[in-house]
Amino acid sequence: MAQKTKQDDNVTYHSFDVLIVGAGGAGMRAAIEAGSKASVGVISKLFPTRSHTGAAQGGMAAALANVEEDSWEWHTFDTVKGGDYLVDQDAAEILAKESVQAVIDLENMGLPFNRTPDGKIDQRRFGGHTRDHGKAPVRRSCYAADRTGHMILQTLYQTCVKLGIDFYNEFYVLDLVMNDGKPAGVVAYELATGDIHVFAAKSIVFATGGFGKIYKTTSNAHTLTGDGVAIIYRKGLPLEDMEFYQFHPTGLAGLGILLSEAARGEGGILRNASGERFMERYAPTIKDLAPRDMVARAMANEVREGRGAGPNKDYVYLDLTHLEPAVIDAKLPDITEFARTYLGVEPYTEPVPVFPTAHYAMGGIPTNIKAEVLSDNDTVVPGLYAAGECACVSVHGANRLGTNSLLDINVFRQACWSVLS
């Protein structure tokens, strides 16, 4: 079970049962599953708690029904419909059914979710999540203020430390080593020293995140350059659904820095230059809480047709001024601070300029519902797995619903180890 290390010709060699490339939410959650049963090494080009999962603000969807009636069937329907019916429906059912246990697992690890007055995990509305198959919005998002991703990342890292998981921080993976069509290990560059390391493993999990930096304006960090996806592609393996890239409606205008959908979940309203609540024209039933692709297209259309705000009429407004300051401070502290810091806007009294920003890759490394990587003819590549944003199990179809990403990394990461065990 113990990993072995040896030095030879200025190259350091390591050996593990399971090797995970990427230390964000998906990578660390997979490490936790495997850590009690095998030797696990996790390679990350960042310190784990700096991974981009920490930027996720709004919440994690689960039909707990703590605040109002809900069911996994409704969650499945919303996921399939929100993905423009291009979703793998078996995967969507698994995502929705396992959501409750995924939240409870995190709670048991110590994640400090917001609470209702009677002590249950609190839930709020999010775009595209409805009751009775689309009849009205539902409170499904479990959250920790507007820092849910940050809390998940910290909780997972602390759990990994408790389990004694081996981390190789600030190591940049250069290549995947294949042997007779099977993964044998990876080659990595140690940023601090320039040394080369070779990691051998029986099974390898790619959890390297998204690739938003292919766009000029994005909510993604500078590190999200698609390294893992590119390595897989260079090995002659296919990628899937790469044309499906989500633009989040509410990026700070001109910057792309994300303002979570939680702002609209708490009652924020999108308005054009004349102050009109324009989403009433595009989605009369759920208005500002429509799925992200609908809202982003509506915002772009308002600008295109001359109803944009600002000197260049190139953005719209997110209006929070009708909300109580105490609600804003309790539930949206980071969001409002971003507006103050980067745009000099006071959300208590002024609407915030926003415009869609490149946010999430629905496509990536093709996998089945067990997180096994698939080759051109849909056959499994033995011993190779992918999870999180770099993977494409097609559970998000052409458009991911908000709060389903933090759920995704906590559901399909477990499938990796269920196969290995």
CSV table of N, CA and C in Angstrom, one decimal, residues 186-310:
chain,number,residue,atom,x,y,z
A,186,VAL,N,2.4,9.3,-15.0
A,186,VAL,CA,2.5,10.7,-15.6
A,186,VAL,C,3.9,11.2,-15.3
A,187,VAL,N,4.3,12.2,-16.2
A,187,VAL,CA,5.5,12.9,-16.0
A,187,VAL,C,5.2,14.3,-15.5
A,188,ALA,N,5.8,14.8,-14.5
A,188,ALA,CA,5.5,16.1,-13.9
A,188,ALA,C,6.8,16.9,-13.7
A,189,TYR,N,6.6,18.2,-13.7
A,189,TYR,CA,7.7,19.2,-13.5
A,189,TYR,C,7.5,19.9,-12.2
A,190,GLU,N,8.5,19.8,-11.3
A,190,GLU,CA,8.4,20.5,-10.0
A,190,GLU,C,8.7,21.9,-10.2
A,191,LEU,N,7.7,22.8,-9.9
A,191,LEU,CA,7.9,24.2,-10.2
A,191,LEU,C,9.0,24.9,-9.4
A,192,ALA,N,9.2,24.5,-8.2
A,192,ALA,CA,10.1,25.1,-7.3
A,192,ALA,C,11.6,24.8,-7.6
A,193,THR,N,11.8,23.6,-8.2
A,193,THR,CA,13.2,23.2,-8.4
A,193,THR,C,13.5,22.9,-9.9
A,194,GLY,N,12.5,22.8,-10.7
A,194,GLY,CA,12.8,22.4,-12.1
A,194,GLY,C,13.0,20.9,-12.3
A,195,ASP,N,12.9,20.1,-11.2
A,195,ASP,CA,13.2,18.7,-11.3
A,195,ASP,C,12.0,18.0,-12.0
A,196,ILE,N,12.4,16.9,-12.7
A,196,ILE,CA,11.4,16.0,-13.3
A,196,ILE,C,11.0,14.9,-12.4
A,197,HIS,N,9.7,14.6,-12.3
A,197,HIS,CA,9.2,13.4,-11.5
A,197,HIS,C,8.4,12.5,-12.3
A,198,VAL,N,8.5,11.2,-12.2
A,198,VAL,CA,7.7,10.3,-12.9
A,198,VAL,C,6.9,9.5,-11.8
A,199,PHE,N,5.5,9.6,-12.0
A,199,PHE,CA,4.6,8.9,-11.1
A,199,PHE,C,4.0,7.7,-11.7
A,200,ALA,N,4.3,6.5,-11.2
A,200,ALA,CA,3.6,5.3,-11.8
A,200,ALA,C,2.4,5.0,-10.9
A,201,ALA,N,1.4,4.5,-11.6
A,201,ALA,CA,0.1,4.1,-10.8
A,201,ALA,C,-0.7,3.1,-11.6
A,202,LYS,N,-1.4,2.3,-10.8
A,202,LYS,CA,-2.3,1.3,-11.4
A,202,LYS,C,-3.5,2.0,-12.0
A,203,SER,N,-4.0,3.0,-11.4
A,203,SER,CA,-5.2,3.8,-11.9
A,203,SER,C,-4.9,5.3,-11.8
A,204,ILE,N,-5.3,6.0,-12.8
A,204,ILE,CA,-5.1,7.5,-12.9
A,204,ILE,C,-6.4,8.2,-13.1
A,205,VAL,N,-6.7,9.2,-12.2
A,205,VAL,CA,-7.9,10.0,-12.3
A,205,VAL,C,-7.5,11.4,-12.7
A,206,PHE,N,-8.0,11.9,-13.8
A,206,PHE,CA,-7.9,13.3,-14.2
A,206,PHE,C,-9.0,14.1,-13.6
A,207,ALA,N,-8.6,15.2,-12.9
A,207,ALA,CA,-9.6,16.1,-12.3
A,207,ALA,C,-9.0,17.5,-12.3
A,208,THR,N,-8.7,17.9,-13.6
A,208,THR,CA,-7.9,19.1,-13.8
A,208,THR,C,-8.7,20.4,-14.0
A,209,GLY,N,-10.1,20.3,-13.9
A,209,GLY,CA,-10.9,21.5,-14.1
A,209,GLY,C,-11.1,21.9,-15.5
A,210,GLY,N,-11.6,23.2,-15.6
A,210,GLY,CA,-12.0,23.7,-16.9
A,210,GLY,C,-10.9,24.4,-17.7
A,211,PHE,N,-11.4,25.2,-18.7
A,211,PHE,CA,-10.4,25.8,-19.6
A,211,PHE,C,-10.9,27.2,-20.1
A,212,GLY,N,-11.5,27.9,-19.1
A,212,GLY,CA,-12.1,29.2,-19.5
A,212,GLY,C,-11.1,30.2,-20.0
A,213,LYS,N,-9.8,30.0,-19.8
A,213,LYS,CA,-8.9,31.1,-20.3
A,213,LYS,C,-8.7,31.0,-21.8
A,214,ILE,N,-9.4,30.1,-22.5
A,214,ILE,CA,-9.4,30.2,-24.0
A,214,ILE,C,-10.2,31.5,-24.4
A,215,TYR,N,-11.0,32.0,-23.5
A,215,TYR,CA,-11.8,33.2,-23.8
A,215,TYR,C,-11.2,34.5,-23.2
A,216,LYS,N,-11.4,35.6,-23.9
A,216,LYS,CA,-10.8,36.9,-23.4
A,216,LYS,C,-11.4,37.3,-22.1
A,217,THR,N,-12.8,37.2,-22.0
A,217,THR,CA,-13.5,37.6,-20.8
A,217,THR,C,-14.1,36.3,-20.1
A,218,THR,N,-13.6,36.0,-18.9
A,218,THR,CA,-14.1,34.8,-18.3
A,218,THR,C,-14.1,35.0,-16.8
A,219,SER,N,-14.9,34.2,-16.1
A,219,SER,CA,-14.9,34.1,-14.6
A,219,SER,C,-13.8,33.2,-14.1
A,220,ASN,N,-13.2,32.5,-15.0
A,220,ASN,CA,-12.2,31.5,-14.6
A,220,ASN,C,-10.9,32.1,-14.2
A,221,ALA,N,-10.2,31.5,-13.2
A,221,ALA,CA,-8.8,31.9,-12.8
A,221,ALA,C,-7.8,31.7,-13.9
A,222,HIS,N,-6.7,32.4,-13.8
A,222,HIS,CA,-5.6,32.3,-14.8
A,222,HIS,C,-5.1,30.9,-15.0
A,223,THR,N,-5.3,30.0,-14.0
A,223,THR,CA,-4.8,28.7,-14.0
A,223,THR,C,-5.6,27.7,-14.9
A,224,LEU,N,-6.8,28.1,-15.2
A,224,LEU,CA,-7.7,27.2,-15.9
A,224,LEU,C,-7.4,27.2,-17.4
A,225,THR,N,-6.4,26.5,-17.8
A,225,THR,CA,-5.9,26.6,-19.2
A,225,THR,C,-6.1,25.3,-19.9
A,226,GLY,N,-6.8,24.3,-19.3
A,226,GLY,CA,-7.1,23.1,-20.0
A,226,GLY,C,-6.0,22.1,-20.2
A,227,ASP,N,-5.0,22.1,-19.2
A,227,ASP,CA,-3.9,21.2,-19.4
A,227,ASP,C,-4.3,19.7,-19.4
A,228,GLY,N,-5.2,19.3,-18.5
A,228,GLY,CA,-5.5,17.9,-18.5
A,228,GLY,C,-6.2,17.4,-19.7
A,229,VAL,N,-7.2,18.3,-20.2
A,229,VAL,CA,-7.9,17.9,-21.4
A,229,VAL,C,-7.0,17.9,-22.6
A,230,ALA,N,-6.0,18.8,-22.7
A,230,ALA,CA,-5.0,18.8,-23.8
A,230,ALA,C,-4.1,17.5,-23.8
A,231,ILE,N,-3.7,17.1,-22.6
A,231,ILE,CA,-2.9,15.9,-22.5
A,231,ILE,C,-3.7,14.7,-23.0
A,232,ILE,N,-4.9,14.6,-22.7
A,232,ILE,CA,-5.7,13.4,-23.2
A,232,ILE,C,-5.9,13.5,-24.7
A,233,TYR,N,-6.1,14.7,-25.2
A,233,TYR,CA,-6.2,14.9,-26.7
A,233,TYR,C,-5.0,14.5,-27.4
A,234,ARG,N,-3.8,14.9,-26.8
A,234,ARG,CA,-2.5,14.6,-27.5
A,234,ARG,C,-2.2,13.1,-27.5
A,235,LYS,N,-2.9,12.4,-26.6
A,235,LYS,CA,-2.7,10.9,-26.6
A,235,LYS,C,-3.6,10.2,-27.7
A,236,GLY,N,-4.3,11.0,-28.4
A,236,GLY,CA,-5.1,10.4,-29.5
A,236,GLY,C,-6.5,10.0,-29.0
A,237,LEU,N,-6.8,10.3,-27.8
A,237,LEU,CA,-8.2,10.0,-27.2
A,237,LEU,C,-9.1,11.2,-27.6
A,238,PRO,N,-10.4,10.9,-27.7
A,238,PRO,CA,-11.3,11.9,-28.2
A,238,PRO,C,-11.7,12.8,-27.1
A,239,LEU,N,-12.3,14.0,-27.4
A,239,LEU,CA,-13.0,14.9,-26.5
A,239,LEU,C,-14.5,15.0,-27.0
A,240,GLU,N,-15.3,15.4,-26.0
A,240,GLU,CA,-16.7,15.3,-26.3
A,240,GLU,C,-17.4,16.7,-26.0
A,241,ASP,N,-18.4,17.1,-26.8
A,241,ASP,CA,-19.2,18.3,-26.5
A,241,ASP,C,-18.4,19.6,-26.3
A,242,MET,N,-17.3,19.7,-27.0
A,242,MET,CA,-16.5,20.9,-26.8
A,242,MET,C,-17.1,22.2,-27.3
A,243,GLU,N,-18.2,22.1,-28.1
A,243,GLU,CA,-18.9,23.3,-28.6
A,243,GLU,C,-19.8,23.8,-27.5
A,244,PHE,N,-20.0,23.1,-26.4
A,244,PHE,CA,-21.0,23.5,-25.4
A,244,PHE,C,-20.2,24.2,-24.3
A,245,TYR,N,-20.2,25.5,-24.3
A,245,TYR,CA,-19.5,26.3,-23.3
A,245,TYR,C,-20.5,27.3,-22.7
A,246,GLN,N,-20.6,27.3,-21.4
A,246,GLN,CA,-21.6,28.1,-20.7
A,246,GLN,C,-21.1,29.5,-20.4
A,247,PHE,N,-21.9,30.5,-20.7
A,247,PHE,CA,-21.7,31.9,-20.3
A,247,PHE,C,-22.6,32.2,-19.1
A,248,HIS,N,-22.0,32.6,-18.0
A,248,HIS,CA,-22.7,32.9,-16.8
A,248,HIS,C,-23.3,34.3,-17.0
A,249,PRO,N,-24.6,34.6,-16.7
A,249,PRO,CA,-25.2,35.9,-17.1
A,249,PRO,C,-24.5,37.0,-16.3
A,250,THR,N,-24.2,36.9,-15.1
A,250,THR,CA,-23.8,38.0,-14.3
A,250,THR,C,-22.3,38.1,-13.9
A,251,GLY,N,-21.5,38.4,-14.9
A,251,GLY,CA,-20.1,38.8,-14.7
A,251,GLY,C,-20.1,40.3,-14.6
A,252,LEU,N,-19.2,40.8,-13.7
A,252,LEU,CA,-19.0,42.3,-13.7
A,252,LEU,C,-18.6,42.8,-15.0
A,253,ALA,N,-19.4,43.8,-15.5
A,253,ALA,CA,-19.2,44.3,-16.8
A,253,ALA,C,-17.7,44.8,-17.1
A,254,GLY,N,-17.2,44.3,-18.2
A,254,GLY,CA,-15.8,44.6,-18.6
A,254,GLY,C,-14.7,43.8,-17.9
A,255,LEU,N,-15.1,43.1,-16.9
A,255,LEU,CA,-14.1,42.3,-16.1
A,255,LEU,C,-14.3,40.8,-16.2
A,256,GLY,N,-15.6,40.4,-16.1
A,256,GLY,CA,-15.9,39.0,-16.1
A,256,GLY,C,-15.9,38.3,-14.8
A,257,ILE,N,-15.5,39.1,-13.7
A,257,ILE,CA,-15.5,38.5,-12.4
A,257,ILE,C,-17.0,38.2,-12.0
A,258,LEU,N,-17.1,37.0,-11.4
A,258,LEU,CA,-18.5,36.4,-11.3
A,258,LEU,C,-19.2,37.0,-10.1
A,259,LEU,N,-20.5,37.3,-10.3
A,259,LEU,CA,-21.5,37.6,-9.3
A,259,LEU,C,-22.5,36.4,-9.3
A,260,SER,N,-22.5,35.7,-8.2
A,260,SER,CA,-23.2,34.4,-8.2
A,260,SER,C,-24.7,34.6,-8.5
A,261,GLU,N,-25.3,33.5,-9.1
A,261,GLU,CA,-26.7,33.5,-9.3
A,261,GLU,C,-27.5,33.6,-8.0
A,262,ALA,N,-26.8,33.4,-6.9
A,262,ALA,CA,-27.4,33.5,-5.6
A,262,ALA,C,-28.0,34.9,-5.4
A,263,ALA,N,-27.5,35.9,-6.0
A,263,ALA,CA,-28.0,37.2,-5.9
A,263,ALA,C,-29.4,37.3,-6.5
A,264,ARG,N,-29.6,36.6,-7.6
A,264,ARG,CA,-31.0,36.5,-8.2
A,264,ARG,C,-31.9,35.6,-7.4
A,265,GLY,N,-31.2,34.5,-6.8
A,265,GLY,CA,-32.0,33.6,-5.9
A,265,GLY,C,-32.5,34.3,-4.7
A,266,GLU,N,-31.8,35.3,-4.2
A,266,GLU,CA,-32.3,36.1,-3.1
A,266,GLU,C,-33.2,37.2,-3.4
A,267,GLY,N,-33.5,37.4,-4.7
A,267,GLY,CA,-34.5,38.4,-5.2
A,267,GLY,C,-33.9,39.5,-6.1
A,268,GLY,N,-32.6,39.4,-6.5
A,268,GLY,CA,-32.0,40.4,-7.4
A,268,GLY,C,-32.8,40.4,-8.7
A,269,ILE,N,-32.8,41.5,-9.4
A,269,ILE,CA,-33.6,41.7,-10.6
A,269,ILE,C,-32.7,42.3,-11.7
A,270,LEU,N,-32.8,41.7,-12.9
A,270,LEU,CA,-32.0,42.2,-14.0
A,270,LEU,C,-32.9,43.3,-14.7
A,271,ARG,N,-32.2,44.5,-15.0
A,271,ARG,CA,-32.9,45.6,-15.6
A,271,ARG,C,-32.1,46.1,-16.8
A,272,ASN,N,-32.8,46.7,-17.8
A,272,ASN,CA,-32.1,47.3,-18.9
A,272,ASN,C,-31.9,48.8,-18.6
A,273,ALA,N,-31.4,49.6,-19.5
A,273,ALA,CA,-31.1,51.0,-19.3
A,273,ALA,C,-32.3,51.8,-18.9
A,274,SER,N,-33.5,51.4,-19.3
A,274,SER,CA,-34.7,52.1,-18.9
A,274,SER,C,-35.3,51.6,-17.6
A,275,GLY,N,-34.7,50.7,-16.9
A,275,GLY,CA,-35.2,50.2,-15.7
A,275,GLY,C,-36.2,49.0,-15.8
A,276,GLU,N,-36.4,48.6,-17.0
A,276,GLU,CA,-37.4,47.5,-17.2
A,276,GLU,C,-36.9,46.2,-16.7
A,277,ARG,N,-37.7,45.4,-16.1
A,277,ARG,CA,-37.4,44.0,-15.7
A,277,ARG,C,-37.6,43.1,-17.0
A,278,PHE,N,-36.6,43.1,-17.8
A,278,PHE,CA,-36.8,42.5,-19.2
A,278,PHE,C,-37.0,41.0,-19.2
A,279,MET,N,-36.6,40.3,-18.1
A,279,MET,CA,-36.7,38.8,-18.2
A,279,MET,C,-38.2,38.4,-18.1
A,280,GLU,N,-39.1,39.4,-17.8
A,280,GLU,CA,-40.5,39.1,-17.8
A,280,GLU,C,-41.0,38.8,-19.3
A,281,ARG,N,-40.2,39.4,-20.2
A,281,ARG,CA,-40.6,39.1,-21.6
A,281,ARG,C,-40.0,37.8,-22.2
A,282,TYR,N,-38.9,37.3,-21.6
A,282,TYR,CA,-38.2,36.2,-22.1
A,282,TYR,C,-38.6,34.9,-21.4
A,283,ALA,N,-38.9,35.0,-20.1
A,283,ALA,CA,-39.3,33.8,-19.3
A,283,ALA,C,-40.3,34.3,-18.3
A,284,PRO,N,-41.6,34.4,-18.7
A,284,PRO,CA,-42.7,35.0,-17.9
A,284,PRO,C,-42.9,34.2,-16.6
A,285,THR,N,-42.6,32.9,-16.5
A,285,THR,CA,-42.9,32.2,-15.3
A,285,THR,C,-41.8,32.4,-14.2
A,286,ILE,N,-40.6,32.1,-14.6
A,286,ILE,CA,-39.5,32.1,-13.6
A,286,ILE,C,-38.6,33.3,-13.7
A,287,LYS,N,-38.8,34.1,-14.8
A,287,LYS,CA,-38.2,35.4,-14.9
A,287,LYS,C,-36.7,35.4,-14.8
A,288,ASP,N,-36.1,36.1,-13.8
A,288,ASP,CA,-34.7,36.2,-13.6
A,288,ASP,C,-34.0,34.8,-13.1
A,289,LEU,N,-34.8,33.8,-12.8
A,289,LEU,CA,-34.3,32.5,-12.4
A,289,LEU,C,-34.5,31.5,-13.5
A,290,ALA,N,-34.5,32.0,-14.7
A,290,ALA,CA,-34.5,31.0,-15.8
A,290,ALA,C,-33.1,30.4,-15.9
A,291,PRO,N,-32.9,29.3,-16.7
A,291,PRO,CA,-31.6,28.7,-16.9
A,291,PRO,C,-30.6,29.7,-17.4
A,292,ARG,N,-29.3,29.5,-17.2
A,292,ARG,CA,-28.3,30.5,-17.5
A,292,ARG,C,-28.2,30.8,-19.0
A,293,ASP,N,-28.4,29.8,-19.8
A,293,ASP,CA,-28.3,30.1,-21.3
A,293,ASP,C,-29.4,31.1,-21.7
A,294,MET,N,-30.6,30.9,-21.2
A,294,MET,CA,-31.7,31.8,-21.5
A,294,MET,C,-31.4,33.2,-21.0
A,295,VAL,N,-31.0,33.3,-19.8
A,295,VAL,CA,-30.7,34.7,-19.2
A,295,VAL,C,-29.6,35.4,-20.0
A,296,ALA,N,-28.5,34.6,-20.3
A,296,ALA,CA,-27.4,35.2,-21.0
A,296,ALA,C,-27.8,35.7,-22.4
A,297,ARG,N,-28.6,34.9,-23.1
A,297,ARG,CA,-29.0,35.3,-24.4
A,297,ARG,C,-29.9,36.5,-24.3
A,298,ALA,N,-30.8,36.6,-23.3
A,298,ALA,CA,-31.7,37.7,-23.1
A,298,ALA,C,-30.9,39.0,-22.9
A,299,MET,N,-29.9,38.9,-22.0
A,299,MET,CA,-29.0,40.1,-21.8
A,299,MET,C,-28.3,40.5,-23.0
A,300,ALA,N,-27.7,39.6,-23.8
A,300,ALA,CA,-27.0,40.0,-25.0
A,300,ALA,C,-28.0,40.6,-26.0
A,301,ASN,N,-29.2,40.1,-26.0
A,301,ASN,CA,-30.2,40.6,-26.9
A,301,ASN,C,-30.6,42.0,-26.6
A,302,GLU,N,-30.8,42.3,-25.3
A,302,GLU,CA,-31.1,43.7,-24.8
A,302,GLU,C,-30.0,44.7,-25.3
A,303,VAL,N,-28.8,44.3,-25.2
A,303,VAL,CA,-27.7,45.1,-25.6
A,303,VAL,C,-27.7,45.3,-27.1
A,304,ARG,N,-27.9,44.2,-27.8
A,304,ARG,CA,-27.9,44.2,-29.3
A,304,ARG,C,-29.0,45.0,-29.9
A,305,GLU,N,-30.1,45.1,-29.2
A,305,GLU,CA,-31.2,45.9,-29.7
A,305,GLU,C,-31.3,47.3,-29.1
A,306,GLY,N,-30.2,47.7,-28.5
A,306,GLY,CA,-30.0,49.1,-28.1
A,306,GLY,C,-30.5,49.5,-26.7
A,307,ARG,N,-30.9,48.5,-25.9
A,307,ARG,CA,-31.4,48.8,-24.6
A,307,ARG,C,-30.4,48.6,-23.5
A,308,GLY,N,-29.1,48.5,-23.9
A,308,GLY,CA,-28.1,48.4,-22.9
A,308,GLY,C,-27.8,49.7,-22.2
A,309,ALA,N,-27.1,49.6,-21.0
A,309,ALA,CA,-26.8,50.7,-20.2
A,309,ALA,C,-25.4,51.1,-20.3
A,310,GLY,N,-25.0,52.2,-19.7
A,310,GLY,CA,-23.6,52.7,-19.7
A,310,GLY,C,-23.3,53.6,-20.9
